[in-house]
mmCIF file with all atom_site columns, C-alpha atoms in Angstrom:
data_model
loop_
_atom_site.group_PDB
_atom_site.id
_atom_site.type_symbol
_atom_site.label_atom_id
_atom_site.label_alt_id
_atom_site.label_comp_id
_atom_site.label_asym_id
_atom_site.label_entity_id
_atom_site.label_seq_id
_atom_site.pdbx_PDB_ins_code
_atom_site.Cartn_x
_atom_site.Cartn_y
_atom_site.Cartn_z
_atom_site.occupancy
_atom_site.B_iso_or_equiv
_atom_site.pdbx_formal_charge
_atom_site.auth_seq_id
_atom_site.auth_comp_id
_atom_site.auth_asym_id
_atom_site.auth_atom_id
_atom_site.pdbx_PDB_model_num
ATOM 1   C CA . SER S 1 1   ? -34.765 -1.609  -10.486 1.00 71.00 ? 1   SER S CA 1
ATOM 2   C CA . ALA S 1 2   ? -34.170 -1.815  -6.736  1.00 82.00 ? 2   ALA S CA 1
ATOM 3   C CA . VAL S 1 3   ? -31.776 0.485   -4.926  1.00 90.00 ? 3   VAL S CA 1
ATOM 4   C CA . ILE S 1 4   ? -29.237 -1.613  -3.067  1.00 94.00 ? 4   ILE S CA 1
ATOM 5   C CA . SER S 1 5   ? -26.691 -0.426  -0.546  1.00 95.00 ? 5   SER S CA 1
ATOM 6   C CA . GLN S 1 6   ? -23.848 -2.275  1.117   1.00 97.00 ? 6   GLN S CA 1
ATOM 7   C CA . LYS S 1 7   ? -21.831 -1.535  4.230   1.00 97.00 ? 7   LYS S CA 1
ATOM 8   C CA . PRO S 1 8   ? -18.940 -1.210  4.558   1.00 97.00 ? 8   PRO S CA 1
ATOM 9   C CA . SER S 1 9   ? -17.907 -0.122  1.084   1.00 95.00 ? 9   SER S CA 1
ATOM 10  C CA . ARG S 1 10  ? -14.353 -1.231  1.821   1.00 96.00 ? 10  ARG S CA 1
ATOM 11  C CA . ASP S 1 11  ? -12.309 -2.516  4.702   1.00 97.00 ? 11  ASP S CA 1
ATOM 12  C CA . ILE S 1 12  ? -8.831  -3.668  5.572   1.00 97.00 ? 12  ILE S CA 1
ATOM 13  C CA . CYS S 1 13  ? -8.779  -6.506  8.067   1.00 96.00 ? 13  CYS S CA 1
ATOM 14  C CA . GLN S 1 14  ? -6.233  -8.592  9.883   1.00 97.00 ? 14  GLN S CA 1
ATOM 15  C CA . ARG S 1 15  ? -5.811  -12.276 9.329   1.00 97.00 ? 15  ARG S CA 1
ATOM 16  C CA . GLY S 1 16  ? -7.941  -14.390 11.664  1.00 97.00 ? 16  GLY S CA 1
ATOM 17  C CA . THR S 1 17  ? -10.633 -11.799 12.237  1.00 97.00 ? 17  THR S CA 1
ATOM 18  C CA . SER S 1 18  ? -14.190 -11.749 10.897  1.00 97.00 ? 18  SER S CA 1
ATOM 19  C CA . LEU S 1 19  ? -16.119 -9.114  8.974   1.00 97.00 ? 19  LEU S CA 1
ATOM 20  C CA . THR S 1 20  ? -19.870 -8.786  8.563   1.00 98.00 ? 20  THR S CA 1
ATOM 21  C CA . ILE S 1 21  ? -21.127 -7.161  5.390   1.00 98.00 ? 21  ILE S CA 1
ATOM 22  C CA . GLN S 1 22  ? -24.603 -5.698  5.288   1.00 98.00 ? 22  GLN S CA 1
ATOM 23  C CA . CYS S 1 23  ? -26.885 -5.492  2.281   1.00 97.00 ? 23  CYS S CA 1
ATOM 24  C CA . GLN S 1 24  ? -29.989 -3.306  2.337   1.00 97.00 ? 24  GLN S CA 1
ATOM 25  C CA . VAL S 1 25  ? -32.560 -3.029  -0.445  1.00 95.00 ? 25  VAL S CA 1
ATOM 26  C CA . ASP S 1 26  ? -35.257 -0.392  -0.750  1.00 94.00 ? 26  ASP S CA 1
ATOM 27  C CA . SER S 1 27  ? -38.060 -2.821  -1.563  1.00 91.00 ? 27  SER S CA 1
ATOM 28  C CA . GLN S 1 28  ? -39.115 -6.253  -0.402  1.00 91.00 ? 28  GLN S CA 1
ATOM 29  C CA . VAL S 1 29  ? -37.512 -9.099  -2.324  1.00 89.00 ? 29  VAL S CA 1
ATOM 30  C CA . THR S 1 30  ? -37.769 -12.820 -1.829  1.00 87.00 ? 30  THR S CA 1
ATOM 31  C CA . MET S 1 31  ? -34.355 -13.805 -3.046  1.00 88.00 ? 31  MET S CA 1
ATOM 32  C CA . MET S 1 32  ? -30.997 -12.240 -2.266  1.00 93.00 ? 32  MET S CA 1
ATOM 33  C CA . PHE S 1 33  ? -27.658 -13.504 -3.441  1.00 94.00 ? 33  PHE S CA 1
ATOM 34  C CA . TRP S 1 34  ? -24.060 -13.137 -2.326  1.00 96.00 ? 34  TRP S CA 1
ATOM 35  C CA . TYR S 1 35  ? -21.161 -13.210 -4.773  1.00 95.00 ? 35  TYR S CA 1
ATOM 36  C CA . ARG S 1 36  ? -17.407 -13.088 -4.472  1.00 96.00 ? 36  ARG S CA 1
ATOM 37  C CA . GLN S 1 37  ? -15.168 -11.525 -7.068  1.00 94.00 ? 37  GLN S CA 1
ATOM 38  C CA . GLN S 1 38  ? -11.501 -12.258 -6.513  1.00 94.00 ? 38  GLN S CA 1
ATOM 39  C CA . PRO S 1 39  ? -8.986  -9.795  -7.961  1.00 90.00 ? 39  PRO S CA 1
ATOM 40  C CA . GLY S 1 40  ? -9.135  -9.736  -11.746 1.00 87.00 ? 40  GLY S CA 1
ATOM 41  C CA . GLN S 1 41  ? -11.663 -12.555 -11.809 1.00 89.00 ? 41  GLN S CA 1
ATOM 42  C CA . SER S 1 42  ? -15.299 -13.049 -12.642 1.00 91.00 ? 42  SER S CA 1
ATOM 43  C CA . LEU S 1 43  ? -18.118 -13.374 -10.145 1.00 92.00 ? 43  LEU S CA 1
ATOM 44  C CA . THR S 1 44  ? -18.758 -16.562 -8.234  1.00 92.00 ? 44  THR S CA 1
ATOM 45  C CA . LEU S 1 45  ? -22.009 -17.216 -6.414  1.00 92.00 ? 45  LEU S CA 1
ATOM 46  C CA . ILE S 1 46  ? -21.475 -17.939 -2.730  1.00 95.00 ? 46  ILE S CA 1
ATOM 47  C CA . ALA S 1 47  ? -25.049 -18.560 -1.632  1.00 94.00 ? 47  ALA S CA 1
ATOM 48  C CA . THR S 1 48  ? -28.693 -17.763 -2.113  1.00 93.00 ? 48  THR S CA 1
ATOM 49  C CA . ALA S 1 49  ? -30.525 -16.291 0.876   1.00 92.00 ? 49  ALA S CA 1
ATOM 50  C CA . ASN S 1 50  ? -34.279 -16.552 1.125   1.00 86.00 ? 50  ASN S CA 1
ATOM 51  C CA . GLN S 1 51  ? -36.109 -14.939 3.999   1.00 83.00 ? 51  GLN S CA 1
ATOM 52  C CA . GLY S 1 52  ? -37.238 -17.453 6.566   1.00 80.00 ? 52  GLY S CA 1
ATOM 53  C CA . SER S 1 53  ? -35.033 -20.308 5.479   1.00 81.00 ? 53  SER S CA 1
ATOM 54  C CA . GLU S 1 54  ? -31.425 -21.373 5.642   1.00 87.00 ? 54  GLU S CA 1
ATOM 55  C CA . ALA S 1 55  ? -29.144 -20.043 2.950   1.00 91.00 ? 55  ALA S CA 1
ATOM 56  C CA . THR S 1 56  ? -28.256 -22.397 0.119   1.00 92.00 ? 56  THR S CA 1
ATOM 57  C CA . TYR S 1 57  ? -24.496 -22.573 -0.459  1.00 95.00 ? 57  TYR S CA 1
ATOM 58  C CA . GLU S 1 58  ? -22.734 -23.322 -3.702  1.00 92.00 ? 58  GLU S CA 1
ATOM 59  C CA . SER S 1 59  ? -20.061 -25.936 -4.031  1.00 91.00 ? 59  SER S CA 1
ATOM 60  C CA . GLY S 1 60  ? -16.869 -24.806 -2.372  1.00 94.00 ? 60  GLY S CA 1
ATOM 61  C CA . PHE S 1 61  ? -18.548 -22.487 0.131   1.00 96.00 ? 61  PHE S CA 1
ATOM 62  C CA . VAL S 1 62  ? -19.596 -23.523 3.637   1.00 95.00 ? 62  VAL S CA 1
ATOM 63  C CA . ILE S 1 63  ? -21.737 -21.966 6.310   1.00 95.00 ? 63  ILE S CA 1
ATOM 64  C CA . ASP S 1 64  ? -18.980 -21.981 8.921   1.00 96.00 ? 64  ASP S CA 1
ATOM 65  C CA . LYS S 1 65  ? -16.826 -19.773 6.737   1.00 97.00 ? 65  LYS S CA 1
ATOM 66  C CA . PHE S 1 66  ? -19.584 -17.588 5.258   1.00 97.00 ? 66  PHE S CA 1
ATOM 67  C CA . PRO S 1 67  ? -22.554 -17.470 7.638   1.00 96.00 ? 67  PRO S CA 1
ATOM 68  C CA . ILE S 1 68  ? -25.493 -15.563 6.208   1.00 96.00 ? 68  ILE S CA 1
ATOM 69  C CA . SER S 1 69  ? -28.486 -14.007 7.893   1.00 94.00 ? 69  SER S CA 1
ATOM 70  C CA . ARG S 1 70  ? -31.727 -12.962 6.245   1.00 94.00 ? 70  ARG S CA 1
ATOM 71  C CA . PRO S 1 71  ? -33.960 -11.562 8.988   1.00 92.00 ? 71  PRO S CA 1
ATOM 72  C CA . ASN S 1 72  ? -36.464 -9.830  6.711   1.00 92.00 ? 72  ASN S CA 1
ATOM 73  C CA . LEU S 1 73  ? -37.320 -9.130  3.094   1.00 92.00 ? 73  LEU S CA 1
ATOM 74  C CA . THR S 1 74  ? -35.092 -6.065  2.731   1.00 94.00 ? 74  THR S CA 1
ATOM 75  C CA . PHE S 1 75  ? -31.892 -7.010  4.554   1.00 95.00 ? 75  PHE S CA 1
ATOM 76  C CA . SER S 1 76  ? -29.151 -9.622  4.631   1.00 96.00 ? 76  SER S CA 1
ATOM 77  C CA . THR S 1 77  ? -25.687 -10.009 6.074   1.00 96.00 ? 77  THR S CA 1
ATOM 78  C CA . LEU S 1 78  ? -22.706 -12.056 4.996   1.00 97.00 ? 78  LEU S CA 1
ATOM 79  C CA . THR S 1 79  ? -19.921 -12.751 7.453   1.00 97.00 ? 79  THR S CA 1
ATOM 80  C CA . VAL S 1 80  ? -16.462 -13.684 6.266   1.00 98.00 ? 80  VAL S CA 1
ATOM 81  C CA . SER S 1 81  ? -15.014 -15.650 9.167   1.00 97.00 ? 81  SER S CA 1
ATOM 82  C CA . ASN S 1 82  ? -11.459 -16.341 10.229  1.00 97.00 ? 82  ASN S CA 1
ATOM 83  C CA . MET S 1 83  ? -10.148 -14.389 7.298   1.00 97.00 ? 83  MET S CA 1
ATOM 84  C CA . SER S 1 84  ? -6.976  -15.070 5.371   1.00 97.00 ? 84  SER S CA 1
ATOM 85  C CA . PRO S 1 85  ? -5.370  -13.052 2.558   1.00 96.00 ? 85  PRO S CA 1
ATOM 86  C CA . GLU S 1 86  ? -7.090  -15.386 0.074   1.00 95.00 ? 86  GLU S CA 1
ATOM 87  C CA . ASP S 1 87  ? -10.402 -13.850 1.150   1.00 97.00 ? 87  ASP S CA 1
ATOM 88  C CA . SER S 1 88  ? -9.373  -10.493 -0.281  1.00 97.00 ? 88  SER S CA 1
ATOM 89  C CA . SER S 1 89  ? -12.095 -9.860  -2.828  1.00 96.00 ? 89  SER S CA 1
ATOM 90  C CA . ILE S 1 90  ? -15.054 -7.748  -3.732  1.00 95.00 ? 90  ILE S CA 1
ATOM 91  C CA . TYR S 1 91  ? -18.207 -9.129  -2.137  1.00 97.00 ? 91  TYR S CA 1
ATOM 92  C CA . LEU S 1 92  ? -21.438 -8.220  -3.870  1.00 96.00 ? 92  LEU S CA 1
ATOM 93  C CA . CYS S 1 93  ? -25.020 -8.803  -2.944  1.00 96.00 ? 93  CYS S CA 1
ATOM 94  C CA . SER S 1 94  ? -27.754 -8.928  -5.533  1.00 94.00 ? 94  SER S CA 1
ATOM 95  C CA . VAL S 1 95  ? -31.520 -9.191  -5.558  1.00 92.00 ? 95  VAL S CA 1
ATOM 96  C CA . GLU S 1 96  ? -34.046 -10.633 -7.913  1.00 85.00 ? 96  GLU S CA 1
ATOM 97  C CA . GLY S 1 97  ? -35.604 -8.212  -10.350 1.00 79.00 ? 97  GLY S CA 1
ATOM 98  C CA . ARG S 1 98  ? -39.228 -8.000  -11.289 1.00 69.00 ? 98  ARG S CA 1
ATOM 99  C CA . GLY S 1 99  ? -40.024 -10.058 -14.360 1.00 61.00 ? 99  GLY S CA 1
ATOM 100 C CA . GLY S 1 100 ? -37.868 -12.922 -13.303 1.00 60.00 ? 100 GLY S CA 1
ATOM 101 C CA . GLU S 1 101 ? -34.362 -14.139 -13.795 1.00 69.00 ? 101 GLU S CA 1
ATOM 102 C CA . THR S 1 102 ? -32.730 -10.706 -13.695 1.00 81.00 ? 102 THR S CA 1
ATOM 103 C CA . GLN S 1 103 ? -30.466 -9.739  -10.829 1.00 88.00 ? 103 GLN S CA 1
ATOM 104 C CA . TYR S 1 104 ? -29.550 -6.255  -9.711  1.00 91.00 ? 104 TYR S CA 1
ATOM 105 C CA . PHE S 1 105 ? -26.346 -5.775  -7.809  1.00 93.00 ? 105 PHE S CA 1
ATOM 106 C CA . GLY S 1 106 ? -25.241 -3.677  -4.910  1.00 93.00 ? 106 GLY S CA 1
ATOM 107 C CA . PRO S 1 107 ? -22.129 -1.482  -5.062  1.00 93.00 ? 107 PRO S CA 1
ATOM 108 C CA . GLY S 1 108 ? -19.917 -4.151  -3.529  1.00 95.00 ? 108 GLY S CA 1
ATOM 109 C CA . THR S 1 109 ? -17.614 -4.337  -0.511  1.00 96.00 ? 109 THR S CA 1
ATOM 110 C CA . ARG S 1 110 ? -13.893 -4.304  -1.218  1.00 95.00 ? 110 ARG S CA 1
ATOM 111 C CA . LEU S 1 111 ? -12.108 -6.407  1.367   1.00 97.00 ? 111 LEU S CA 1
ATOM 112 C CA . LEU S 1 112 ? -8.367  -6.573  1.841   1.00 97.00 ? 112 LEU S CA 1
ATOM 113 C CA . VAL S 1 113 ? -6.994  -9.053  4.346   1.00 97.00 ? 113 VAL S CA 1
ATOM 114 C CA . LEU S 1 114 ? -3.448  -8.536  5.553   1.00 96.00 ? 114 LEU S CA 1
ATOM 115 C CA . ALA P 2 1   ? -23.434 -27.520 -17.832 1.00 81.00 ? 1   ALA P CA 1
ATOM 116 C CA . GLN P 2 2   ? -23.570 -23.909 -18.817 1.00 89.00 ? 2   GLN P CA 1
ATOM 117 C CA . LYS P 2 3   ? -20.580 -21.911 -19.942 1.00 94.00 ? 3   LYS P CA 1
ATOM 118 C CA . VAL P 2 4   ? -19.917 -18.369 -21.106 1.00 96.00 ? 4   VAL P CA 1
ATOM 119 C CA . THR P 2 5   ? -16.764 -17.448 -22.990 1.00 96.00 ? 5   THR P CA 1
ATOM 120 C CA . GLN P 2 6   ? -15.524 -13.926 -23.459 1.00 97.00 ? 6   GLN P CA 1
ATOM 121 C CA . ALA P 2 7   ? -12.391 -14.468 -25.483 1.00 95.00 ? 7   ALA P CA 1
ATOM 122 C CA . GLN P 2 8   ? -11.273 -10.841 -25.379 1.00 97.00 ? 8   GLN P CA 1
ATOM 123 C CA . THR P 2 9   ? -9.545  -10.197 -22.087 1.00 96.00 ? 9   THR P CA 1
ATOM 124 C CA . GLU P 2 10  ? -8.691  -6.565  -22.755 1.00 97.00 ? 10  GLU P CA 1
ATOM 125 C CA . ILE P 2 11  ? -9.524  -4.129  -25.541 1.00 97.00 ? 11  ILE P CA 1
ATOM 126 C CA . SER P 2 12  ? -8.252  -0.592  -26.057 1.00 97.00 ? 12  SER P CA 1
ATOM 127 C CA . VAL P 2 13  ? -9.872  1.831   -28.449 1.00 97.00 ? 13  VAL P CA 1
ATOM 128 C CA . VAL P 2 14  ? -9.533  5.505   -29.153 1.00 97.00 ? 14  VAL P CA 1
ATOM 129 C CA . GLU P 2 15  ? -12.498 7.647   -28.263 1.00 97.00 ? 15  GLU P CA 1
ATOM 130 C CA . LYS P 2 16  ? -15.230 7.766   -30.934 1.00 97.00 ? 16  LYS P CA 1
ATOM 131 C CA . GLU P 2 17  ? -14.254 4.403   -32.367 1.00 97.00 ? 17  GLU P CA 1
ATOM 132 C CA . ASP P 2 18  ? -16.810 1.597   -32.459 1.00 97.00 ? 18  ASP P CA 1
ATOM 133 C CA . VAL P 2 19  ? -16.031 -1.537  -30.490 1.00 98.00 ? 19  VAL P CA 1
ATOM 134 C CA . THR P 2 20  ? -17.627 -4.988  -30.307 1.00 98.00 ? 20  THR P CA 1
ATOM 135 C CA . LEU P 2 21  ? -17.357 -7.233  -27.283 1.00 98.00 ? 21  LEU P CA 1
ATOM 136 C CA . ASP P 2 22  ? -17.787 -10.913 -28.036 1.00 98.00 ? 22  ASP P CA 1
ATOM 137 C CA . CYS P 2 23  ? -19.749 -13.428 -25.994 1.00 98.00 ? 23  CYS P CA 1
ATOM 138 C CA . VAL P 2 24  ? -20.193 -17.091 -26.837 1.00 98.00 ? 24  VAL P CA 1
ATOM 139 C CA . TYR P 2 25  ? -22.274 -19.353 -24.636 1.00 97.00 ? 25  TYR P CA 1
ATOM 140 C CA . GLU P 2 26  ? -22.972 -23.047 -24.178 1.00 96.00 ? 26  GLU P CA 1
ATOM 141 C CA . THR P 2 27  ? -26.172 -24.520 -22.814 1.00 95.00 ? 27  THR P CA 1
ATOM 142 C CA . ARG P 2 28  ? -28.353 -27.546 -23.372 1.00 93.00 ? 28  ARG P CA 1
ATOM 143 C CA . ASP P 2 29  ? -31.479 -25.682 -22.363 1.00 91.00 ? 29  ASP P CA 1
ATOM 144 C CA . THR P 2 30  ? -33.944 -24.525 -24.982 1.00 90.00 ? 30  THR P CA 1
ATOM 145 C CA . THR P 2 31  ? -35.118 -21.649 -22.822 1.00 91.00 ? 31  THR P CA 1
ATOM 146 C CA . TYR P 2 32  ? -32.521 -19.415 -21.279 1.00 93.00 ? 32  TYR P CA 1
ATOM 147 C CA . TYR P 2 33  ? -31.586 -15.797 -20.666 1.00 93.00 ? 33  TYR P CA 1
ATOM 148 C CA . LEU P 2 34  ? -28.520 -13.823 -21.642 1.00 94.00 ? 34  LEU P CA 1
ATOM 149 C CA . PHE P 2 35  ? -27.279 -10.706 -19.899 1.00 95.00 ? 35  PHE P CA 1
ATOM 150 C CA . TRP P 2 36  ? -24.688 -8.011  -20.141 1.00 96.00 ? 36  TRP P CA 1
ATOM 151 C CA . TYR P 2 37  ? -23.400 -6.155  -17.089 1.00 96.00 ? 37  TYR P CA 1
ATOM 152 C CA . LYS P 2 38  ? -20.969 -3.254  -16.852 1.00 96.00 ? 38  LYS P CA 1
ATOM 153 C CA . GLN P 2 39  ? -18.505 -2.918  -13.968 1.00 94.00 ? 39  GLN P CA 1
ATOM 154 C CA . PRO P 2 40  ? -16.840 0.501   -13.884 1.00 93.00 ? 40  PRO P CA 1
ATOM 155 C CA . PRO P 2 41  ? -13.711 1.054   -11.777 1.00 89.00 ? 41  PRO P CA 1
ATOM 156 C CA . SER P 2 42  ? -15.882 1.908   -8.769  1.00 86.00 ? 42  SER P CA 1
ATOM 157 C CA . GLY P 2 43  ? -16.854 -1.760  -8.611  1.00 86.00 ? 43  GLY P CA 1
ATOM 158 C CA . GLU P 2 44  ? -20.628 -1.849  -8.810  1.00 88.00 ? 44  GLU P CA 1
ATOM 159 C CA . LEU P 2 45  ? -22.218 -4.120  -11.388 1.00 91.00 ? 45  LEU P CA 1
ATOM 160 C CA . VAL P 2 46  ? -24.649 -2.281  -13.654 1.00 92.00 ? 46  VAL P CA 1
ATOM 161 C CA . PHE P 2 47  ? -27.332 -4.234  -15.472 1.00 92.00 ? 47  PHE P CA 1
ATOM 162 C CA . LEU P 2 48  ? -27.435 -3.403  -19.192 1.00 94.00 ? 48  LEU P CA 1
ATOM 163 C CA . ILE P 2 49  ? -29.697 -5.902  -20.905 1.00 92.00 ? 49  ILE P CA 1
ATOM 164 C CA . ARG P 2 50  ? -31.520 -9.194  -20.619 1.00 90.00 ? 50  ARG P CA 1
ATOM 165 C CA . ARG P 2 51  ? -32.455 -11.223 -23.656 1.00 91.00 ? 51  ARG P CA 1
ATOM 166 C CA . ASN P 2 52  ? -34.473 -14.442 -23.701 1.00 89.00 ? 52  ASN P CA 1
ATOM 167 C CA . SER P 2 53  ? -33.644 -17.292 -26.033 1.00 91.00 ? 53  SER P CA 1
ATOM 168 C CA . PHE P 2 54  ? -36.792 -16.913 -28.091 1.00 90.00 ? 54  PHE P CA 1
ATOM 169 C CA . ASP P 2 55  ? -36.159 -13.312 -29.012 1.00 86.00 ? 55  ASP P CA 1
ATOM 170 C CA . GLU P 2 56  ? -33.443 -13.045 -31.627 1.00 83.00 ? 56  GLU P CA 1
ATOM 171 C CA . GLN P 2 57  ? -34.198 -9.494  -32.576 1.00 83.00 ? 57  GLN P CA 1
ATOM 172 C CA . ASN P 2 58  ? -31.253 -7.215  -32.250 1.00 85.00 ? 58  ASN P CA 1
ATOM 173 C CA . GLU P 2 59  ? -31.635 -4.424  -29.763 1.00 87.00 ? 59  GLU P CA 1
ATOM 174 C CA . ILE P 2 60  ? -30.381 -0.878  -29.811 1.00 88.00 ? 60  ILE P CA 1
ATOM 175 C CA . SER P 2 61  ? -30.272 1.485   -26.878 1.00 90.00 ? 61  SER P CA 1
ATOM 176 C CA . GLY P 2 62  ? -28.562 4.751   -27.688 1.00 94.00 ? 62  GLY P CA 1
ATOM 177 C CA . ARG P 2 63  ? -24.941 3.981   -28.519 1.00 95.00 ? 63  ARG P CA 1
ATOM 178 C CA . TYR P 2 64  ? -25.324 0.383   -27.362 1.00 96.00 ? 64  TYR P CA 1
ATOM 179 C CA . SER P 2 65  ? -26.509 -2.471  -29.543 1.00 95.00 ? 65  SER P CA 1
ATOM 180 C CA . TRP P 2 66  ? -26.694 -6.210  -29.070 1.00 95.00 ? 66  TRP P CA 1
ATOM 181 C CA . ASN P 2 67  ? -26.555 -8.928  -31.705 1.00 95.00 ? 67  ASN P CA 1
ATOM 182 C CA . PHE P 2 68  ? -28.026 -12.267 -30.597 1.00 95.00 ? 68  PHE P CA 1
ATOM 183 C CA . GLN P 2 69  ? -27.408 -15.182 -32.961 1.00 94.00 ? 69  GLN P CA 1
ATOM 184 C CA . LYS P 2 70  ? -28.644 -18.551 -31.806 1.00 93.00 ? 70  LYS P CA 1
ATOM 185 C CA . SER P 2 71  ? -27.039 -20.304 -34.764 1.00 93.00 ? 71  SER P CA 1
ATOM 186 C CA . THR P 2 72  ? -23.602 -19.386 -33.483 1.00 95.00 ? 72  THR P CA 1
ATOM 187 C CA . SER P 2 73  ? -24.520 -19.218 -29.766 1.00 95.00 ? 73  SER P CA 1
ATOM 188 C CA . SER P 2 74  ? -23.315 -15.659 -29.601 1.00 96.00 ? 74  SER P CA 1
ATOM 189 C CA . PHE P 2 75  ? -24.565 -12.521 -27.933 1.00 96.00 ? 75  PHE P CA 1
ATOM 190 C CA . ASN P 2 76  ? -22.229 -9.721  -28.950 1.00 97.00 ? 76  ASN P CA 1
ATOM 191 C CA . PHE P 2 77  ? -22.290 -6.181  -27.654 1.00 97.00 ? 77  PHE P CA 1
ATOM 192 C CA . THR P 2 78  ? -21.329 -3.153  -29.737 1.00 97.00 ? 78  THR P CA 1
ATOM 193 C CA . ILE P 2 79  ? -20.635 0.335   -28.479 1.00 97.00 ? 79  ILE P CA 1
ATOM 194 C CA . THR P 2 80  ? -20.813 2.971   -31.169 1.00 97.00 ? 80  THR P CA 1
ATOM 195 C CA . ALA P 2 81  ? -18.744 6.148   -30.925 1.00 97.00 ? 81  ALA P CA 1
ATOM 196 C CA . SER P 2 82  ? -17.110 5.039   -27.700 1.00 97.00 ? 82  SER P CA 1
ATOM 197 C CA . GLN P 2 83  ? -16.530 7.490   -24.869 1.00 97.00 ? 83  GLN P CA 1
ATOM 198 C CA . VAL P 2 84  ? -14.107 7.542   -21.974 1.00 96.00 ? 84  VAL P CA 1
ATOM 199 C CA . VAL P 2 85  ? -16.997 6.824   -19.602 1.00 95.00 ? 85  VAL P CA 1
ATOM 200 C CA . ASP P 2 86  ? -17.451 3.486   -21.355 1.00 97.00 ? 86  ASP P CA 1
ATOM 201 C CA . SER P 2 87  ? -14.178 2.303   -19.839 1.00 97.00 ? 87  SER P CA 1
ATOM 202 C CA . ALA P 2 88  ? -15.116 -0.635  -17.635 1.00 97.00 ? 88  ALA P CA 1
ATOM 203 C CA . VAL P 2 89  ? -15.134 -4.398  -17.397 1.00 96.00 ? 89  VAL P CA 1
ATOM 204 C CA . TYR P 2 90  ? -18.086 -5.891  -19.242 1.00 97.00 ? 90  TYR P CA 1
ATOM 205 C CA . PHE P 2 91  ? -19.522 -9.246  -18.253 1.00 97.00 ? 91  PHE P CA 1
ATOM 206 C CA . CYS P 2 92  ? -21.748 -11.502 -20.297 1.00 97.00 ? 92  CYS P CA 1
ATOM 207 C CA . ALA P 2 93  ? -23.878 -13.939 -18.293 1.00 96.00 ? 93  ALA P CA 1
ATOM 208 C CA . LEU P 2 94  ? -26.314 -16.785 -18.829 1.00 94.00 ? 94  LEU P CA 1
ATOM 209 C CA . SER P 2 95  ? -29.136 -18.279 -16.784 1.00 91.00 ? 95  SER P CA 1
ATOM 210 C CA . ARG P 2 96  ? -31.679 -20.987 -17.425 1.00 86.00 ? 96  ARG P CA 1
ATOM 211 C CA . ALA P 2 97  ? -35.362 -20.200 -17.375 1.00 81.00 ? 97  ALA P CA 1
ATOM 212 C CA . GLY P 2 98  ? -36.859 -20.330 -13.904 1.00 78.00 ? 98  GLY P CA 1
ATOM 213 C CA . SER P 2 99  ? -33.478 -20.003 -12.232 1.00 77.00 ? 99  SER P CA 1
ATOM 214 C CA . TYR P 2 100 ? -31.680 -17.030 -10.803 1.00 77.00 ? 100 TYR P CA 1
ATOM 215 C CA . GLN P 2 101 ? -28.298 -18.697 -11.036 1.00 82.00 ? 101 GLN P CA 1
ATOM 216 C CA . LEU P 2 102 ? -26.089 -16.641 -13.271 1.00 90.00 ? 102 LEU P CA 1
ATOM 217 C CA . THR P 2 103 ? -23.090 -18.101 -15.067 1.00 92.00 ? 103 THR P CA 1
ATOM 218 C CA . PHE P 2 104 ? -20.682 -15.279 -15.811 1.00 94.00 ? 104 PHE P CA 1
ATOM 219 C CA . GLY P 2 105 ? -17.969 -15.024 -18.392 1.00 95.00 ? 105 GLY P CA 1
ATOM 220 C CA . LYS P 2 106 ? -14.534 -13.862 -17.299 1.00 94.00 ? 106 LYS P CA 1
ATOM 221 C CA . GLY P 2 107 ? -15.209 -10.328 -18.498 1.00 96.00 ? 107 GLY P CA 1
ATOM 222 C CA . THR P 2 108 ? -13.659 -8.009  -21.056 1.00 97.00 ? 108 THR P CA 1
ATOM 223 C CA . LYS P 2 109 ? -11.827 -4.933  -19.862 1.00 97.00 ? 109 LYS P CA 1
ATOM 224 C CA . LEU P 2 110 ? -12.494 -2.035  -22.206 1.00 98.00 ? 110 LEU P CA 1
ATOM 225 C CA . SER P 2 111 ? -10.267 1.016   -22.110 1.00 97.00 ? 111 SER P CA 1
ATOM 226 C CA . VAL P 2 112 ? -11.328 4.037   -24.126 1.00 97.00 ? 112 VAL P CA 1
ATOM 227 C CA . ILE P 2 113 ? -8.431  6.400   -24.672 1.00 96.00 ? 113 ILE P CA 1
ATOM 228 C CA . PRO P 2 114 ? -9.175  10.087  -25.113 1.00 94.00 ? 114 PRO P CA 1
#
């Protein structure tokens, strides 16, 4: 499986500010995914990021709030914009695994918004 | 629509006991994949197993075993001789063939007491 790292691992932010989360993978992958996990909840897919194209957002998530970049096959960023306490969550990136349909996840970014 | 139900919210067992985590799924697809992931307190999501809908053989990996029964739409996970390091939240997930979209259950928090 791929080795995935995320930065920062955790952060505490003030309401109204923005935070950019980085996801780096040690091999080239076509598809990367961003998930949100609110406290005590399951994972919800935010968007799918393919290199060279616009990210595809799931229902309830919009580009203005969660802009995503995918400049190459090993890197992606997710920005959480104009944050509110409701954005306090773990944000995880994942990548496609070889053999199809399997996803491998990064260590997550724990975000607390005050 | 796809759905995954993990009816057990929290389970506590004493070390060395066996424990089974239940997963029931709903899908109209004939070809699909089922997954189990482990999320320890550190937050990362660890891939455990992927099973496709045509393979109903049970699988054993060390102390872990999985029982897939299409007739009851269940994909249960058993840990034999549980250890404290097994304490984590376990997620069951479902995807359709050809898609990377994962539908997660709400997770089962397992606490193994020494």
